[in-house]
Amino acid sequence: MIDNKNRILVTRSSMPSLDEYIEEIRELWDSHWLTNMGKKHNQLADELKKYLGVTGLELLVNGHAALEFTIQSFDFAPGSEVITTPFTFASTVHSIVRNNLTPVFCDIDPDTYCLNADQVEALITDKTVAILPVHVYGHVCEVYKLKEVADRHGLKLIYDAAHTFGEKVDGKGIGNFGDASIFSFHATKVYNTIEGGCVCFSDEELGKKVYFLKDFGIVDEENITGVGANGKMNEFAAAMGLCNLRHLKEEIDKRREVIRRYRKNLSGVRGIKLSPDYESGKVKGMEVEFNYAYFPVVFTDEFGAGRDQVFAKLAENNIGARKYFYPLINELKCYEDMGWSAKEQTPVAYDISMRVLTLPLFADLALDDVDRICEIILSAGNSGG
Ligand code: T4K
């Protein structure tokens, strides 16, 4: 039987105290203004702009809507190609396909697991309109190389930055790279508004288009000039965001300690490959202020036990690690008609997806629990006997 009380899951939502949240939402009982770009919504947009160091930001109901509306805002011709990664959450590729565009999969970098910037150019055709990389796990794509390729070919560069809230690259907010970057504020993220997301941009016109799309294409009470939808963030979500923003630094500091402990326990173990250590200096030539979003571990053959064995052993001990991101998107049932071959077209992504496990990580994860999780992992492999 599952012992839910003592179960450790891959993450746990950060929340303010109940009193703090109640204080934040109290005025909604006076105003009765619950959604449609209310006071909390606008305050949060202003605060996030400052926090992320960006000039343009539009809040949305979730990260997926942010991406789908952003892509739609560019008005790409149906059937145009968008180069992206298969090593991501389904949302990334669904956003492309739901805009009647064709995803073209590029393999990933074997160390950061982000789109391999050196392989993008070979995939560009006369139908390519955009590159859509993902800063997966909070690891940073090679932003300078990607910009150079995009500029040289006149392509849009749209980042799925769902995992990189608050990160900086060479001192600059990560939302400033590319034509647009979307963030997710889902309950499982470093920063949450329960559900929520945003897009950051420097072109004001792009922001206006996203706003128009998220509000049904309404111009005013008597004019609706486009077929938009509903992507608005409500006041309760925005209130949660205002509260969580106050505690974010503390949350990130605690997550850093958890990751340090994992690294201490697992570094140098034969057959265990850890992700880049952004604290130890530049990675791919970039100074990154990391947000400690995820802790993926890759098990190579030398470990003596496969990823699925480690996963099962953790599960037996009530520990819910996750196989983010397996299966790859180019292997999903919903796309099988498209005839992609993950193994042949994106072999590095395929290999990593078969070996990776994302370990539990949240601010209040006790360091003793981290030690216990590592002991269980080690006991599954050669070193544990
Ligand atoms: N692009 C990328 C690269 C993404 O990773 C995502 C979302 C998006 C775009 C789209 O952003 P959003 O539209 O979601 O804002 C989760 C999240 O639902 C999803 O947001 C996230 N990526 C994805 C990687 O993970 P699941 O299906 O794994 O979630 P679930 O329900 O299994 O939750 C995982 C764990 O989190 C649970 O075991 C416990 C904990 N949890 C979960 C919930 C729902 C909480 O502590 N509180 C909660 O309320 O997808």
Coordinates of C-alpha atoms and ligand atoms in Angstrom, one line a residue:
M1 CA 0.0 0.0 0.0
I2 CA 1.2 3.5 -0.8
D3 CA 2.2 5.5 2.2
N4 CA 1.1 8.9 0.9
K5 CA 2.2 10.7 4.0
N6 CA 5.8 9.7 3.8
R7 CA 5.9 9.7 0.1
I8 CA 8.5 12.0 -1.5
L9 CA 7.4 13.1 -5.0
V10 CA 9.5 14.7 -7.7
T11 CA 8.5 18.1 -6.5
R12 CA 6.1 20.0 -4.1
S13 CA 4.5 23.3 -4.8
S14 CA 5.9 26.3 -2.9
M15 CA 3.2 28.2 -1.1
P16 CA 3.1 31.3 1.1
S17 CA 1.5 31.0 4.6
L18 CA -2.3 30.8 4.5
D19 CA -2.5 34.1 6.4
E20 CA -0.3 35.9 3.8
Y21 CA -2.4 34.6 0.9
I22 CA -5.7 35.6 2.7
E23 CA -4.3 39.1 3.3
E24 CA -3.5 39.3 -0.4
I25 CA -6.9 38.3 -1.6
R26 CA -8.9 40.1 1.0
E27 CA -9.6 43.1 -1.1
L28 CA -11.2 41.0 -3.8
W29 CA -14.1 40.6 -1.5
D30 CA -14.6 44.3 -1.6
S31 CA -14.0 44.9 -5.3
H32 CA -15.6 41.7 -6.7
W33 CA -13.2 42.1 -9.5
L34 CA -11.9 38.6 -10.1
T35 CA -10.4 38.5 -13.6
N36 CA -10.1 40.4 -16.9
M37 CA -6.8 42.1 -16.3
G38 CA -7.6 43.3 -12.7
K39 CA -5.5 45.1 -10.2
K40 CA -3.5 42.1 -9.0
H41 CA -2.9 41.0 -12.6
N42 CA -1.4 44.4 -13.5
Q43 CA 0.6 44.7 -10.3
L44 CA 2.1 41.2 -10.9
A45 CA 3.0 42.1 -14.5
D46 CA 4.9 45.2 -13.3
E47 CA 6.7 43.3 -10.6
L48 CA 7.7 40.4 -12.9
K49 CA 9.0 42.8 -15.5
K50 CA 11.3 44.2 -12.9
Y51 CA 12.3 40.8 -11.5
L52 CA 13.0 39.4 -14.9
G53 CA 14.7 42.5 -16.2
V54 CA 12.7 42.7 -19.4
T55 CA 11.0 45.6 -21.2
G56 CA 7.9 43.7 -22.4
L57 CA 5.8 41.1 -20.6
E58 CA 2.3 39.7 -21.0
L59 CA 0.7 37.4 -18.4
L60 CA -1.2 34.4 -19.4
V61 CA -3.3 31.6 -17.9
N62 CA -0.5 29.1 -18.3
G63 CA 2.8 28.5 -20.0
H64 CA 1.3 26.5 -22.8
A65 CA -1.1 29.3 -23.7
A66 CA 1.8 31.7 -23.6
L67 CA 3.7 29.6 -26.2
E68 CA 0.7 28.8 -28.4
F69 CA -0.5 32.5 -28.6
T70 CA 3.1 33.7 -29.1
I71 CA 3.6 31.4 -32.0
Q72 CA 0.2 32.5 -33.4
S73 CA 1.2 36.1 -33.1
F74 CA 3.9 35.7 -35.7
D75 CA 1.3 34.8 -38.4
F76 CA 3.5 32.1 -40.0
A77 CA 2.0 30.5 -43.2
P78 CA 0.4 27.1 -42.5
G79 CA 2.8 24.2 -43.1
S80 CA 5.9 26.3 -42.4
E81 CA 8.6 24.5 -40.5
V82 CA 9.8 25.2 -37.0
I83 CA 13.1 23.6 -35.8
T84 CA 12.8 22.3 -32.2
T85 CA 13.8 19.6 -29.8
P86 CA 12.1 16.3 -29.1
F87 CA 13.5 16.3 -25.5
T88 CA 10.9 18.4 -23.8
F89 CA 7.3 18.4 -22.4
A90 CA 4.6 17.8 -25.0
S91 CA 3.4 21.4 -24.7
T92 CA 6.4 22.7 -26.8
V93 CA 5.5 20.6 -29.8
H94 CA 1.8 20.7 -29.4
S95 CA 2.0 24.5 -29.6
I96 CA 3.7 24.3 -33.0
V97 CA 1.3 21.7 -34.4
R98 CA -1.8 23.4 -33.0
N99 CA -0.7 26.5 -35.0
N100 CA -0.7 24.3 -38.2
L101 CA 3.1 24.4 -38.4
T102 CA 5.4 21.4 -38.9
P103 CA 8.0 20.6 -36.2
V104 CA 11.4 19.6 -37.5
F105 CA 13.4 17.8 -34.8
C106 CA 17.0 18.7 -34.1
D107 CA 19.2 16.5 -31.8
I108 CA 20.3 17.7 -28.4
D109 CA 23.6 18.6 -26.8
P110 CA 24.9 15.6 -24.8
D111 CA 25.8 17.7 -21.8
T112 CA 23.1 20.3 -21.4
Y113 CA 20.3 18.3 -23.2
C114 CA 19.2 21.5 -24.9
L115 CA 18.9 21.8 -28.7
N116 CA 22.3 21.3 -30.3
A117 CA 23.1 24.7 -31.8
D118 CA 25.7 23.2 -34.2
Q119 CA 23.1 21.0 -35.9
V120 CA 20.3 23.5 -36.5
E121 CA 21.7 25.0 -39.7
A122 CA 21.7 21.7 -41.6
L123 CA 17.9 21.4 -41.0
I124 CA 17.0 24.8 -42.4
T125 CA 14.9 24.6 -45.6
D126 CA 13.0 27.2 -47.6
K127 CA 10.0 26.4 -45.5
T128 CA 11.7 27.1 -42.1
V129 CA 10.3 30.2 -40.3
A130 CA 11.5 29.8 -36.7
I131 CA 13.8 28.0 -34.3
L132 CA 12.1 27.0 -31.0
P133 CA 14.7 25.9 -28.5
V134 CA 13.9 24.8 -24.9
H135 CA 16.1 25.7 -21.9
V136 CA 15.4 22.3 -20.6
Y137 CA 15.7 21.7 -16.8
G138 CA 16.8 25.3 -16.5
H139 CA 20.0 24.5 -18.5
V140 CA 20.7 27.2 -20.9
C141 CA 20.8 26.8 -24.7
E142 CA 23.7 28.3 -26.6
V143 CA 21.9 31.6 -27.0
Y144 CA 24.6 33.5 -28.9
K145 CA 25.1 30.7 -31.5
L146 CA 21.4 30.3 -32.0
K147 CA 20.9 34.0 -32.5
E148 CA 23.7 34.1 -35.1
V149 CA 22.1 31.2 -37.1
A150 CA 18.6 32.7 -36.8
D151 CA 19.8 36.2 -37.9
R152 CA 21.8 34.8 -40.8
H153 CA 18.7 33.0 -42.1
G154 CA 16.1 35.6 -41.2
L155 CA 14.3 33.2 -38.8
K156 CA 12.4 34.0 -35.6
L157 CA 13.9 32.7 -32.4
I158 CA 11.2 31.8 -29.8
Y159 CA 12.4 30.3 -26.6
D160 CA 10.4 27.9 -24.5
A161 CA 11.9 29.1 -21.2
A162 CA 9.3 27.3 -19.1
H163 CA 12.0 26.0 -16.8
T164 CA 14.3 29.0 -16.5
F165 CA 12.3 31.5 -14.5
G166 CA 14.6 34.2 -13.1
E167 CA 17.8 33.0 -14.6
K168 CA 20.5 35.3 -15.9
V169 CA 23.0 34.7 -18.7
D170 CA 26.1 36.9 -18.5
G171 CA 24.2 39.2 -16.1
K172 CA 21.2 39.6 -18.4
G173 CA 17.7 38.3 -17.7
I174 CA 17.2 35.1 -19.8
G175 CA 13.9 36.5 -21.1
N176 CA 15.8 39.0 -23.2
F177 CA 17.2 36.4 -25.6
G178 CA 15.4 35.8 -28.9
D179 CA 12.3 37.4 -30.3
A180 CA 10.2 36.0 -27.4
S181 CA 10.6 33.8 -24.4
I182 CA 7.8 32.1 -22.5
F183 CA 7.9 31.1 -18.9
S184 CA 5.6 28.7 -17.0
F185 CA 4.3 29.5 -13.5
H186 CA 2.7 26.0 -13.0
A187 CA 2.4 24.6 -9.5
T188 CA 5.4 22.3 -10.2
K189 CA 7.7 25.2 -11.1
V190 CA 10.4 27.1 -9.1
Y191 CA 7.9 30.0 -9.1
N192 CA 4.2 29.4 -9.3
T193 CA 0.9 31.3 -9.6
I194 CA -0.9 27.9 -9.3
E195 CA -1.4 27.9 -13.1
G196 CA 0.1 30.7 -15.1
G197 CA 2.7 31.9 -17.5
C198 CA 4.0 34.8 -19.4
V199 CA 5.8 35.8 -22.6
C200 CA 8.7 38.3 -22.6
F201 CA 9.5 40.3 -25.7
S202 CA 11.2 43.6 -26.8
D203 CA 8.9 44.3 -29.7
E204 CA 5.8 46.1 -28.3
E205 CA 3.7 45.0 -31.4
L206 CA 4.2 41.4 -30.5
G207 CA 3.0 42.1 -26.9
K208 CA -0.1 43.8 -28.3
K209 CA -0.9 40.8 -30.5
V210 CA -0.6 38.4 -27.6
Y211 CA -2.8 40.6 -25.5
F212 CA -5.4 40.7 -28.4
L213 CA -5.3 36.9 -28.7
K214 CA -5.6 36.2 -25.0
D215 CA -8.7 38.5 -24.8
F216 CA -10.9 37.1 -27.7
G217 CA -9.6 39.6 -30.2
I218 CA -11.6 42.3 -28.5
V219 CA -10.8 45.9 -29.4
D220 CA -13.6 47.5 -27.5
E221 CA -17.2 46.6 -26.4
E222 CA -18.5 46.9 -30.0
N223 CA -15.5 45.7 -31.9
I224 CA -14.0 42.3 -32.1
T225 CA -11.6 42.3 -35.0
G226 CA -9.8 38.9 -34.6
V227 CA -10.6 35.3 -33.7
G228 CA -8.8 35.3 -30.4
A229 CA -9.4 33.0 -27.4
N230 CA -9.3 33.3 -23.6
G231 CA -5.8 33.2 -22.1
K232 CA -6.3 35.6 -19.1
M233 CA -4.7 35.1 -15.7
N234 CA -7.3 35.6 -12.9
E235 CA -6.8 37.6 -9.7
F236 CA -6.4 34.6 -7.4
A237 CA -3.6 33.3 -9.5
A238 CA -2.0 36.7 -9.6
A239 CA -2.3 37.1 -5.9
M240 CA -0.5 33.8 -5.4
G241 CA 2.2 35.1 -7.7
L242 CA 2.6 38.3 -5.7
C243 CA 3.0 36.3 -2.5
N244 CA 5.4 33.7 -4.0
L245 CA 7.6 36.4 -5.5
R246 CA 8.3 37.7 -2.0
H247 CA 9.8 34.4 -0.9
L248 CA 11.5 33.4 -4.1
K249 CA 15.0 34.2 -3.1
E250 CA 14.7 32.0 0.0
E251 CA 13.1 29.2 -2.0
I252 CA 16.0 29.3 -4.6
D253 CA 18.6 29.3 -1.8
K254 CA 17.0 26.2 -0.2
R255 CA 16.9 24.4 -3.6
R256 CA 20.6 25.2 -4.1
E257 CA 21.4 23.4 -0.8
V258 CA 19.4 20.4 -2.0
I259 CA 21.3 20.2 -5.2
R260 CA 24.6 20.7 -3.5
R261 CA 23.8 17.7 -1.3
Y262 CA 22.9 15.6 -4.3
R263 CA 26.1 16.6 -6.0
K264 CA 28.2 15.8 -2.9
N265 CA 26.7 12.3 -2.7
L266 CA 26.6 11.4 -6.4
S267 CA 29.6 13.2 -7.9
G268 CA 32.4 10.9 -9.2
V269 CA 30.2 7.7 -9.0
R270 CA 31.0 5.4 -11.9
G271 CA 28.1 5.4 -14.3
I272 CA 26.4 8.5 -13.0
K273 CA 26.4 11.6 -15.1
L274 CA 25.2 14.8 -13.5
S275 CA 24.1 17.9 -15.3
P276 CA 26.3 21.0 -15.7
D277 CA 27.4 22.6 -12.5
Y278 CA 26.6 26.3 -13.0
E279 CA 28.2 27.2 -9.7
S280 CA 31.6 26.0 -10.8
G281 CA 32.0 28.6 -13.6
K282 CA 31.1 29.2 -17.2
V283 CA 29.1 26.5 -19.1
K284 CA 29.4 26.6 -22.9
G285 CA 31.2 29.9 -22.5
M286 CA 28.3 31.5 -20.6
E287 CA 28.0 32.7 -17.0
V288 CA 24.6 31.4 -15.8
E289 CA 22.7 32.4 -12.7
F290 CA 20.9 29.1 -12.3
N291 CA 17.4 28.7 -10.7
Y292 CA 17.9 25.0 -9.5
A293 CA 14.7 23.9 -11.3
Y294 CA 15.4 20.2 -11.8
F295 CA 18.0 17.6 -10.9
P296 CA 18.4 15.1 -13.8
V297 CA 20.7 12.2 -13.4
V298 CA 21.8 10.0 -16.4
F299 CA 22.8 6.4 -15.8
T300 CA 25.4 5.0 -18.2
D301 CA 26.1 1.3 -18.7
E302 CA 28.9 1.4 -16.2
F303 CA 26.5 2.0 -13.4
G304 CA 25.4 -1.6 -13.4
A305 CA 21.7 -0.9 -13.2
G306 CA 19.5 0.7 -15.8
R307 CA 17.3 3.9 -15.3
D308 CA 14.2 1.8 -15.0
Q309 CA 15.7 -0.4 -12.3
V310 CA 16.7 2.7 -10.3
F311 CA 13.2 4.2 -10.8
A312 CA 11.6 1.0 -9.6
K313 CA 13.9 0.8 -6.5
L314 CA 13.0 4.3 -5.6
A315 CA 9.3 3.7 -6.1
E316 CA 9.5 0.6 -3.8
N317 CA 10.8 3.1 -1.2
N318 CA 8.0 5.6 -1.7
I319 CA 10.1 8.0 -3.7
G320 CA 8.6 9.3 -6.9
A321 CA 11.4 10.2 -9.2
R322 CA 10.2 11.0 -12.8
K323 CA 11.4 10.1 -16.3
Y324 CA 11.3 13.6 -17.6
F325 CA 11.5 13.5 -20.7
Y326 CA 10.7 10.0 -21.8
P327 CA 9.3 9.2 -24.2
L328 CA 10.6 11.7 -26.6
I329 CA 8.0 13.8 -28.4
N330 CA 8.9 12.3 -31.8
E331 CA 7.9 8.9 -30.3
L332 CA 4.5 10.0 -28.9
K333 CA 1.4 8.0 -30.0
C334 CA -0.4 11.2 -31.1
Y335 CA 2.3 11.9 -33.6
E336 CA 2.9 8.4 -34.9
D337 CA 1.3 9.2 -38.3
M338 CA 4.1 11.7 -38.9
G339 CA 6.6 8.8 -39.3
W340 CA 9.5 10.2 -37.3
S341 CA 12.3 7.9 -36.2
A342 CA 13.6 9.2 -32.9
K343 CA 16.4 6.6 -32.8
E344 CA 17.8 7.6 -36.2
Q345 CA 17.0 11.3 -36.4
T346 CA 17.8 12.3 -32.8
P347 CA 20.0 9.6 -31.4
V348 CA 21.5 11.6 -28.5
A349 CA 18.0 12.6 -27.3
Y350 CA 16.9 9.0 -27.7
D351 CA 19.8 7.7 -25.6
I352 CA 19.4 10.3 -22.9
S353 CA 15.6 9.7 -22.7
M354 CA 16.3 6.1 -22.0
R355 CA 18.8 6.8 -19.2
V356 CA 17.6 9.9 -17.4
L357 CA 15.8 10.2 -14.1
T358 CA 14.7 13.5 -12.5
L359 CA 15.2 13.3 -8.8
P360 CA 13.0 14.9 -6.2
L361 CA 13.7 18.6 -5.7
F362 CA 11.8 21.2 -3.8
A363 CA 12.8 23.9 -1.3
D364 CA 11.7 22.0 1.8
L365 CA 13.2 18.6 0.9
A366 CA 15.2 17.6 4.0
L367 CA 18.9 17.0 3.4
D368 CA 18.5 13.7 5.3
D369 CA 16.0 12.6 2.7
V370 CA 18.4 13.6 -0.1
D371 CA 21.0 11.3 1.6
R372 CA 18.5 8.5 1.8
I373 CA 17.5 8.9 -1.9
C374 CA 21.2 8.8 -2.9
E375 CA 21.8 5.7 -0.7
I376 CA 18.9 3.9 -2.4
I377 CA 20.2 4.9 -5.9
L378 CA 23.8 3.8 -5.0
S379 CA 22.5 0.5 -3.6
A380 CA 21.0 -0.3 -7.0
G381 CA 24.3 0.0 -8.9
N382 CA 27.7 -1.7 -8.9
S383 CA 29.0 0.5 -6.1
G384 CA 26.1 -0.6 -3.9
G385 CA 26.7 -4.3 -4.4
Ligands
T4K1 N1 7.2 23.8 -21.9 C1 7.8 23.0 -21.1 C2 9.3 22.7 -21.4 C3 7.2 22.5 -19.9 O1 7.9 21.7 -19.1 C4 5.9 22.9 -19.6 C5 5.2 22.3 -18.5 C6 5.2 23.7 -20.5 C7 5.9 24.2 -21.6 C8 3.8 24.2 -20.3 O2 3.7 25.0 -19.1 P1 2.2 25.0 -18.3 O3 1.2 25.2 -19.3 O4 2.1 23.7 -17.6 O5 2.4 26.2 -17.4 C9 4.2 18.7 -15.0 C10 3.5 20.1 -15.1 O6 2.1 20.0 -15.2 C11 3.9 20.9 -16.3 O7 3.7 22.2 -16.0 C12 5.4 20.7 -16.6 N2 5.8 21.4 -17.8 C13 5.8 19.3 -16.7 C14 7.3 19.1 -16.9 O8 5.5 18.7 -15.5 P2 3.2 16.3 -14.8 O9 2.1 15.6 -15.6 O10 4.5 15.7 -14.6 O11 2.6 16.9 -13.4 P3 2.1 16.0 -12.2 O12 0.7 16.4 -11.9 O13 2.5 14.6 -12.3 O14 3.0 16.7 -11.0 C15 4.3 16.3 -10.7 C16 4.6 16.4 -9.2 O15 4.4 17.7 -8.8 C17 3.6 15.6 -8.4 O16 4.1 14.3 -8.3 C18 3.5 16.3 -7.1 C19 3.9 17.8 -7.5 N3 2.7 18.6 -7.5 C20 1.8 18.6 -8.5 C21 0.7 19.4 -8.6 C22 -0.2 19.3 -9.8 C23 2.4 19.5 -6.5 O17 3.2 19.6 -5.5 N4 1.4 20.3 -6.5 C24 0.5 20.3 -7.5 O18 -0.5 21.1 -7.6 O19 3.4 17.7 -15.6

